[in-house]
XYZ file of C-alpha atoms in Angstrom:
594
model
C 140.966 104.093 128.609
C 138.798 101.087 127.510
C 135.759 102.042 125.616
C 132.557 101.083 127.598
C 130.205 100.708 124.541
C 130.605 97.281 122.726
C 132.101 94.109 123.422
C 135.377 94.979 121.561
C 136.180 96.483 124.703
C 139.095 98.561 122.438
C 141.941 100.106 124.824
C 141.946 104.018 123.530
C 145.069 105.700 124.482
C 144.208 109.449 125.134
C 143.716 111.528 122.127
C 143.641 108.081 119.909
C 140.191 106.316 118.533
C 138.981 102.857 118.808
C 139.182 100.230 115.894
C 135.253 101.802 114.933
C 136.970 105.382 114.282
C 133.773 106.719 116.015
C 135.396 107.440 119.043
C 137.950 108.966 120.776
C 139.405 109.149 124.499
C 139.707 112.976 124.762
C 140.276 113.685 129.054
C 139.862 110.061 129.660
C 136.171 110.379 128.875
C 134.862 108.527 125.493
C 133.775 110.860 123.053
C 131.349 110.394 119.999
C 132.992 111.908 116.903
C 130.361 112.412 114.162
C 127.437 113.024 117.042
C 123.636 114.041 115.565
C 125.346 113.402 111.921
C 122.627 111.286 109.514
C 122.744 109.930 106.481
C 119.065 108.765 106.219
C 115.935 110.506 107.766
C 112.922 109.371 106.003
C 109.332 107.396 106.984
C 108.997 103.503 106.420
C 106.872 100.914 107.210
C 108.103 98.710 109.837
C 108.020 95.429 108.073
C 111.018 97.203 105.502
C 113.252 96.856 108.426
C 112.611 94.310 108.752
C 110.567 93.788 111.963
C 107.362 92.068 111.603
C 105.520 91.348 115.063
C 105.429 94.825 116.140
C 102.866 96.971 115.440
C 102.407 95.673 111.425
C 102.152 98.116 109.089
C 103.173 100.913 111.630
C 105.042 104.067 110.366
C 108.231 104.786 111.739
C 110.908 107.129 111.054
C 113.727 105.553 109.631
C 117.359 107.356 111.084
C 120.640 105.919 109.772
C 124.353 107.193 110.299
C 127.403 105.711 109.043
C 129.998 103.557 110.537
C 129.763 100.206 112.332
C 131.958 97.821 114.675
C 132.164 95.234 112.525
C 133.439 94.125 109.519
C 131.104 91.632 107.653
C 132.294 89.683 104.687
C 129.198 90.879 102.216
C 127.590 93.079 104.560
C 124.630 94.380 102.549
C 125.037 97.801 103.975
C 129.026 97.894 103.598
C 129.134 101.212 101.581
C 127.487 103.467 103.837
C 129.632 101.312 106.829
C 133.093 101.124 104.781
C 132.960 103.913 101.842
C 130.715 106.716 102.984
C 133.102 109.094 105.050
C 131.254 110.291 108.318
C 132.062 113.596 107.630
C 130.251 113.501 104.060
C 128.457 116.609 103.320
C 125.650 114.075 102.155
C 124.772 113.520 106.008
C 122.567 116.160 108.097
C 123.162 117.135 111.029
C 120.057 117.228 113.070
C 119.343 117.782 116.789
C 117.766 115.018 118.581
C 114.327 117.094 119.128
C 114.602 118.043 115.211
C 114.744 114.161 114.705
C 111.557 113.664 117.426
C 109.411 116.618 115.516
C 110.534 115.048 112.296
C 109.040 111.823 113.538
C 105.848 113.442 114.537
C 104.917 115.876 111.685
C 104.845 112.693 109.591
C 102.648 111.017 111.522
C 105.366 108.303 112.640
C 104.506 106.345 115.608
C 108.137 105.806 116.293
C 111.930 106.124 115.643
C 114.114 103.013 114.110
C 117.258 102.829 113.829
C 118.832 100.951 110.797
C 121.463 100.393 107.987
C 124.344 101.001 110.158
C 124.291 99.998 113.731
C 123.662 102.445 116.842
C 126.544 100.935 118.252
C 128.676 103.484 115.941
C 126.774 106.621 116.773
C 125.285 105.217 120.526
C 125.371 108.715 122.565
C 123.104 110.338 119.385
C 120.926 107.514 119.431
C 120.726 107.316 123.255
C 119.704 110.757 123.203
C 116.961 110.473 120.515
C 115.861 107.362 122.237
C 115.297 109.049 125.584
C 113.709 112.335 124.022
C 111.268 110.106 121.987
C 109.714 108.100 124.529
C 109.479 111.314 126.746
C 107.361 112.402 123.740
C 105.290 109.421 123.101
C 106.860 107.652 120.407
C 107.982 104.158 120.250
C 111.509 103.597 119.521
C 113.695 100.203 118.391
C 117.334 99.426 116.211
C 118.698 96.981 114.403
C 121.785 96.167 115.334
C 124.194 93.225 115.889
C 123.595 93.523 119.808
C 127.294 93.582 120.947
C 126.530 95.732 123.602
C 128.816 95.627 126.793
C 126.641 95.074 130.085
C 126.714 98.584 130.773
C 125.812 100.032 127.222
C 122.752 97.749 127.157
C 121.965 99.316 130.559
C 121.591 102.448 129.283
C 119.457 101.688 126.248
C 117.432 99.384 126.873
C 115.187 101.419 129.145
C 114.108 103.450 126.057
C 114.246 100.862 123.522
C 110.402 99.391 122.695
C 111.849 96.716 119.989
C 114.951 95.436 118.279
C 115.932 93.141 115.418
C 119.301 91.275 116.360
C 121.630 90.388 113.830
C 123.527 87.065 115.007
C 126.522 86.175 112.994
C 126.674 82.784 113.673
C 127.103 80.698 116.715
C 131.075 79.954 116.540
C 133.738 82.158 117.651
C 135.091 81.785 114.010
C 132.154 83.478 112.550
C 132.631 86.484 115.130
C 136.172 86.870 114.906
C 135.352 87.191 110.835
C 133.420 90.253 111.177
C 136.145 91.772 113.538
C 134.458 90.526 116.951
C 135.159 87.641 119.410
C 132.963 85.458 120.315
C 128.601 84.964 120.283
C 128.161 85.183 123.961
C 127.619 88.532 124.389
C 124.703 88.525 121.570
C 123.210 85.359 123.413
C 123.423 87.433 126.772
C 121.722 90.161 125.475
C 118.609 88.745 123.564
C 117.939 87.039 126.617
C 118.633 90.306 128.933
C 116.405 92.310 126.175
C 113.763 89.750 126.156
C 113.579 89.623 130.287
C 113.159 93.108 130.053
C 110.087 93.179 127.972
C 111.651 94.675 124.899
C 110.002 93.231 121.656
C 113.049 90.812 120.515
C 113.089 89.037 116.716
C 116.237 87.817 115.985
C 117.954 87.561 112.200
C 120.366 85.622 111.061
C 122.278 84.887 107.391
C 121.557 81.963 106.225
C 124.737 80.183 104.063
C 125.259 77.194 102.671
C 128.320 76.507 105.257
C 126.313 77.735 108.589
C 123.134 75.553 108.445
C 124.020 73.504 111.636
C 124.739 76.595 113.571
C 121.243 77.931 112.500
C 119.948 75.021 113.961
C 121.409 75.870 116.881
C 120.627 79.435 117.540
C 116.507 78.249 117.127
C 117.500 75.581 119.753
C 118.789 78.229 122.031
C 116.481 80.873 121.350
C 113.609 78.110 122.443
C 114.859 78.114 125.455
C 114.796 81.794 125.821
C 111.083 81.752 124.053
C 109.755 79.526 121.498
C 107.979 82.830 120.587
C 110.852 84.661 119.448
C 110.664 85.393 115.387
C 113.562 83.950 113.728
C 114.332 86.158 110.270
C 116.480 83.356 107.946
C 118.536 86.164 105.716
C 119.481 83.744 102.484
C 123.174 84.968 102.026
C 123.528 87.236 98.708
C 127.265 87.304 97.963
C 128.063 91.280 97.755
C 131.199 92.870 97.525
C 134.072 89.985 97.728
C 131.454 87.217 99.255
C 132.104 83.721 98.469
C 129.648 82.969 95.782
C 129.337 79.466 96.663
C 128.086 80.707 100.298
C 124.795 81.622 98.540
C 121.975 78.568 99.286
C 118.968 78.244 96.989
C 115.871 78.817 97.789
C 115.024 75.432 97.803
C 118.006 74.550 100.284
C 116.734 77.289 102.680
C 112.962 76.284 102.573
C 114.198 72.849 103.283
C 116.000 74.087 106.252
C 112.586 76.318 107.499
C 110.879 73.449 108.127
C 113.569 72.008 110.519
C 113.333 74.663 112.491
C 109.737 75.115 113.051
C 110.337 71.988 115.056
C 111.875 74.738 117.639
C 109.887 78.023 116.912
C 106.384 79.150 116.269
C 107.702 81.615 113.927
C 110.452 81.644 111.299
C 110.653 83.761 107.959
C 112.805 83.600 104.969
C 113.882 86.553 103.661
C 116.036 87.440 100.344
C 113.606 84.694 98.729
C 111.038 86.455 96.013
C 107.874 84.352 95.903
C 108.652 82.510 98.547
C 105.262 81.352 101.276
C 107.274 81.967 104.004
C 107.471 85.338 104.757
C 104.018 84.685 105.454
C 102.696 83.934 109.770
C 101.210 80.569 110.063
C 99.148 79.433 113.315
C 101.587 77.982 115.342
C 98.812 75.496 116.650
C 96.857 74.521 113.370
C 99.197 75.840 110.458
C 96.516 78.328 108.714
C 98.099 81.512 107.110
C 97.060 83.980 109.520
C 99.308 87.002 107.772
C 100.514 87.165 104.388
C 103.706 89.034 103.285
C 105.138 89.429 99.837
C 109.226 90.089 99.357
C 109.850 94.027 99.254
C 113.622 94.163 98.189
C 116.575 92.822 99.834
C 116.173 92.175 103.799
C 111.880 93.543 103.474
C 108.994 92.377 103.616
C 105.248 93.992 103.292
C 102.303 93.134 104.241
C 99.503 92.261 101.567
C 95.995 92.886 101.041
C 94.138 91.370 102.639
C 96.698 90.726 105.324
C 95.123 88.560 107.233
C 92.453 86.278 107.337
C 91.494 86.766 111.079
C 90.228 90.037 110.921
C 92.253 92.564 113.208
C 92.241 90.513 116.357
C 95.298 88.649 115.928
C 93.196 85.544 116.804
C 93.675 82.213 114.299
C 89.737 81.848 112.900
C 90.788 78.301 112.385
C 91.275 77.296 115.704
C 91.278 80.540 118.069
C 94.960 80.582 119.093
C 96.406 83.981 119.533
C 99.053 85.062 117.409
C 101.961 86.781 118.996
C 101.712 90.075 117.637
C 102.191 93.784 119.442
C 99.339 95.018 118.232
C 96.759 94.683 115.032
C 98.036 96.028 112.215
C 97.736 99.906 111.132
C 94.791 100.473 108.674
C 96.591 102.894 106.465
C 99.143 101.174 104.307
C 102.583 103.865 104.243
C 104.309 103.356 100.501
C 107.456 104.505 100.211
C 109.267 106.733 97.888
C 111.981 105.364 95.056
C 114.948 103.651 96.986
C 113.496 104.794 100.650
C 112.497 102.161 103.355
C 115.212 99.821 104.550
C 118.308 98.424 102.390
C 117.673 99.818 98.862
C 118.986 103.091 99.813
C 121.868 101.188 99.791
C 121.117 99.303 96.296
C 121.152 103.106 95.086
C 124.205 104.138 96.049
C 125.619 100.590 94.440
C 124.030 101.279 91.186
C 125.636 104.566 91.205
C 129.203 103.055 91.925
C 128.723 100.257 89.303
C 128.192 102.939 86.617
C 131.309 105.111 88.051
C 133.342 102.182 88.405
C 132.469 100.977 84.441
C 133.916 104.789 83.317
C 137.215 104.044 85.568
C 136.597 105.644 88.413
C 138.524 103.695 91.233
C 138.632 106.435 93.553
C 136.615 106.088 96.795
C 136.278 109.539 97.489
C 134.958 109.965 93.598
C 132.475 107.722 94.062
C 131.259 109.866 97.380
C 131.428 113.140 95.576
C 128.837 111.566 93.507
C 126.622 110.234 96.079
C 126.574 113.551 97.418
C 125.960 115.599 94.378
C 122.853 112.934 93.986
C 121.720 112.755 97.770
C 122.060 116.907 98.286
C 120.047 117.558 95.536
C 116.919 114.759 96.736
C 118.129 112.936 92.988
C 117.256 109.595 93.867
C 113.797 109.861 92.628
C 115.372 110.707 89.028
C 117.979 107.939 89.552
C 115.104 105.281 90.114
C 113.038 106.530 86.724
C 116.108 106.606 84.612
C 117.380 103.651 85.560
C 114.466 101.714 84.281
C 115.209 102.997 80.412
C 117.681 102.047 78.140
C 118.199 105.480 76.499
C 118.113 107.870 79.965
C 120.483 104.909 81.326
C 122.917 106.175 78.596
C 122.218 109.837 79.803
C 123.018 108.620 83.118
C 126.326 107.466 82.168
C 127.130 110.960 80.479
C 126.185 112.771 83.429
C 128.207 110.560 85.822
C 131.097 111.299 83.922
C 130.720 115.058 83.614
C 130.604 114.958 87.701
C 134.156 113.025 87.903
C 135.682 114.507 84.824
C 135.676 111.143 82.655
C 133.723 112.268 80.727
C 135.787 110.119 77.472
C 135.425 107.269 79.450
C 132.021 107.509 79.633
C 131.849 108.465 76.160
C 133.811 105.022 75.194
C 131.033 103.509 76.968
C 128.149 104.492 75.930
C 129.076 104.292 72.300
C 129.684 100.685 73.164
C 126.409 99.882 74.795
C 125.048 101.587 71.937
C 126.682 99.996 69.075
C 125.209 96.732 70.806
C 122.078 98.429 71.126
C 121.759 99.434 67.185
C 123.115 96.002 66.135
C 119.934 94.820 67.748
C 117.758 97.230 66.502
C 118.831 96.566 62.750
C 117.703 92.994 63.392
C 114.188 94.223 64.186
C 112.889 94.309 60.306
C 113.259 90.873 60.105
C 111.484 89.562 63.238
C 108.392 87.818 61.779
C 106.664 87.063 65.216
C 106.842 88.363 69.032
C 107.008 85.457 72.035
C 105.113 86.387 74.736
C 108.169 86.774 77.584
C 107.583 86.522 81.476
C 110.283 87.593 83.896
C 110.503 86.715 87.418
C 112.575 86.702 90.152
C 113.389 83.901 92.800
C 110.380 81.802 92.043
C 107.611 81.279 89.570
C 105.088 83.376 90.878
C 107.041 86.601 92.053
C 106.300 89.114 88.857
C 108.540 92.102 88.045
C 106.798 95.285 87.271
C 105.978 95.811 84.272
C 107.883 99.442 83.581
C 111.353 97.982 85.263
C 114.451 97.607 82.831
C 114.460 94.103 82.438
C 110.944 94.288 80.765
C 112.311 97.006 78.436
C 115.268 94.722 77.630
C 112.617 92.334 76.418
C 110.679 94.267 74.147
C 114.001 95.687 72.721
C 115.230 92.476 71.612
C 112.031 91.388 69.921
C 109.226 90.012 72.450
C 106.445 91.047 74.209
C 106.462 91.618 77.963
C 103.223 90.188 79.860
C 104.433 91.754 82.865
C 103.013 95.109 81.108
C 99.492 93.217 81.069
C 99.627 92.943 85.262
C 98.707 95.770 87.703
C 101.505 95.087 89.790
C 102.890 96.962 92.741
C 105.168 96.310 95.486
C 109.378 96.274 95.262
C 110.422 95.480 92.888
C 107.033 93.427 91.637
C 104.715 91.190 93.410
C 103.321 87.766 93.695
C 100.677 87.042 91.705
C 98.381 83.764 91.406
C 98.725 80.459 89.622
C 95.754 81.582 87.650
C 97.195 85.138 86.831
C 99.828 83.188 85.302
C 98.233 80.318 83.520
C 95.760 83.096 81.803
C 99.218 85.297 80.553
C 100.665 82.189 79.233
C 104.029 83.029 78.622
C 106.143 80.950 75.701
C 109.163 82.107 77.311
C 110.291 82.709 81.066
C 113.201 84.611 82.230
C 114.429 84.598 86.033
C 116.243 87.351 87.372
C 119.803 87.359 87.264
C 119.777 88.661 91.010
C 118.100 86.675 93.651
C 117.481 83.995 90.922
C 116.282 80.151 91.174
C 118.284 77.662 89.104
C 116.058 76.270 86.155
C 116.002 72.768 87.397
C 114.261 73.864 90.724
C 111.979 76.696 89.024
C 110.618 74.114 86.899
C 109.786 71.659 89.441
C 108.182 74.345 91.439
C 106.352 74.700 88.158
C 105.169 71.023 88.000
C 104.058 71.629 91.788
C 102.048 74.490 91.683
C 100.097 73.461 88.350
C 101.565 76.119 86.196
C 100.835 75.131 82.462
C 101.890 77.840 80.219
C 103.986 77.284 77.125
C 107.280 78.372 78.317
C 107.087 75.175 80.580
C 105.648 72.792 78.786
C 108.253 73.810 76.316
C 111.295 74.180 78.431
C 111.876 77.636 77.490
C 112.565 78.712 80.790
C 116.264 80.386 80.937
C 118.663 82.078 83.556
C 121.415 85.012 82.858
C 125.341 83.970 82.307
C 125.742 86.030 85.025
C 124.157 88.416 87.908
C 124.320 92.063 87.346
C 123.255 91.467 83.502
C 119.881 92.244 83.602
C 119.646 95.114 86.275
C 121.470 97.910 88.232
C 124.809 97.376 86.376
C 125.750 98.896 82.786
C 126.316 95.198 82.610
C 122.688 95.097 81.337
C 123.577 94.950 77.714
C 125.045 91.870 78.359
C 121.481 90.723 79.121
C 119.877 92.596 76.224
C 122.277 90.497 73.520
C 121.452 87.224 75.565
C 117.860 88.042 75.590
C 118.178 88.745 71.871
C 119.881 85.402 71.271
C 117.060 83.117 73.280
C 113.909 85.306 71.655
C 114.829 85.723 68.040
C 117.968 82.986 67.361
C 117.122 82.862 63.808
C 117.977 86.451 64.002
C 120.303 87.190 66.456
C 123.486 85.098 67.139
C 125.896 87.300 69.538
C 129.140 86.150 70.998
C 127.820 87.253 74.337
C 131.064 85.552 76.274
C 133.331 87.357 73.868
C 131.678 90.547 74.374
C 131.855 90.264 78.158
C 135.480 89.494 77.875
C 135.732 92.641 75.913
C 133.626 94.707 78.439
C 135.555 93.874 81.404
C 139.062 94.603 79.842
C 137.872 97.615 78.227
C 136.035 99.090 80.827
C 137.189 97.267 83.936
C 140.640 96.155 83.158
C 140.301 92.693 84.593
C 139.767 89.101 82.870
C 136.262 88.063 82.694
C 135.730 84.974 84.493
C 132.617 83.218 85.680
C 134.269 81.757 88.920
C 135.038 84.845 90.175
C 131.566 86.727 89.955
C 129.287 87.600 92.796
C 126.237 89.537 93.291
C 127.116 92.766 93.569
C 126.022 95.403 91.015
C 128.880 97.633 91.370
C 131.764 95.795 91.849
C 132.256 93.210 88.613
C 134.045 90.802 89.991
C 135.631 89.616 93.398
C 139.186 90.595 91.520
C 138.337 93.852 91.116
C 139.940 95.876 93.649
C 139.962 100.118 94.943
C 142.902 102.268 93.600
C 145.117 102.383 96.648
C 146.322 105.787 95.954
């Protein structure tokens, strides 16, 4: 029997399952194997989904399950798609009415399915969508939109909005993900738009697909130039090729090419860019301001618009294509809630477990289950921001996985380095003022984050702590604020970073005249994962100490990296094999197949 749900159209013999593993042929009927099982159910603001032109700042109930009909290289949701079993006890069983009740009780205006693809839980989502609509809620999802015409007809009548993730325009792009061709996706975008569903399109932007993205913009313009296009600057997670990551500058250059075709273009995964803002298509006035809010996320800032609440450009009077005015109440997500930071939380836990010798995915999932079932994400979020409590988390995870000895070895390794840094503090005569930034010059990391604790542990003064900083993982500040802080040293985050050359040029263009820029004391880390999210931050601490107090500290960081990799990852350290993953130390590291 042929599965009707997605265009892969698996031929499923009686009693067997399709390629995604979520549907079975039973009595010549396609049945869902894991109905009503949810990994996350929590309120979010819609921009974290991300959807930008539909009920801005609206509060929706996020629902996520597990699994996907695609397997995309470098997928940001790979952990819940490929590693979290659909039968895990971390998943909660909720009937459709319970989901709808939870949305209503949390004052949400709708339900949004994201993180994994609703095509992996199609009957479940269909029932929730139908019931939510009957009870006056809005309904939407993020999807690769590989719906068949049949499944799209079933769901489209209940959808109010959708973010369609396009993998590229070539057949090869879809074959790399387990599909065959882009044609069903383009067909479905057109159908959804014609049916009155609010459509936004997202596309991973890689160094090797820029012309395809231009072609996508041309096709979208033929459907409607008012469909927003979200450029997801590629983050090479898991085993993805790091060379596929375009710089923020390259992504911004492409942005201007695309503006010739579409009225609304947005650039994600690029902290500090101005291209998350909504510009008036006629006169170029900024009508809505947004900030980076974690991977693939955004957040309206205050004041969010210069046009009042009317969706009218105050400069030229053009209507801005929004489905509603922004909600007056700003919803603040909890720790690791709202869009994709949840997947980063799982990755950070996995990072510790891999470093203490856990190479069996089942044991990783057991720790995830322990943390999620006991609502431990808030504690985790707090503990990973502090050197000592991070070491305590390593020990705790060692106890949970019965790898206490390896966990103790890692703690001893890290404590020895920390002690050597502490021993040098008495010789420090002067502490430089240090600014920690992610991406572009004005995106300031929150003062309480681990990166700033590393600065102070290594003999610096964190100027980030002098800023009242909100957002996630920080916020954009003004040139005036940064100039007033006048840092002597600037560190660029090891995650979502810019090159020193691009960063310096941005500073000069923006009129940033701090001592760090004048004296070219701007630094990046040697490798990603060296200042947050992974025990490899211990290497970042040594690197920061060398930079801030060169008369005192002379750590051979590369040699220490080789020791760390050999002892705890059992592989050789090689800069050419590294990616952006917090958890996987190298593209060469592999799970135990037993």
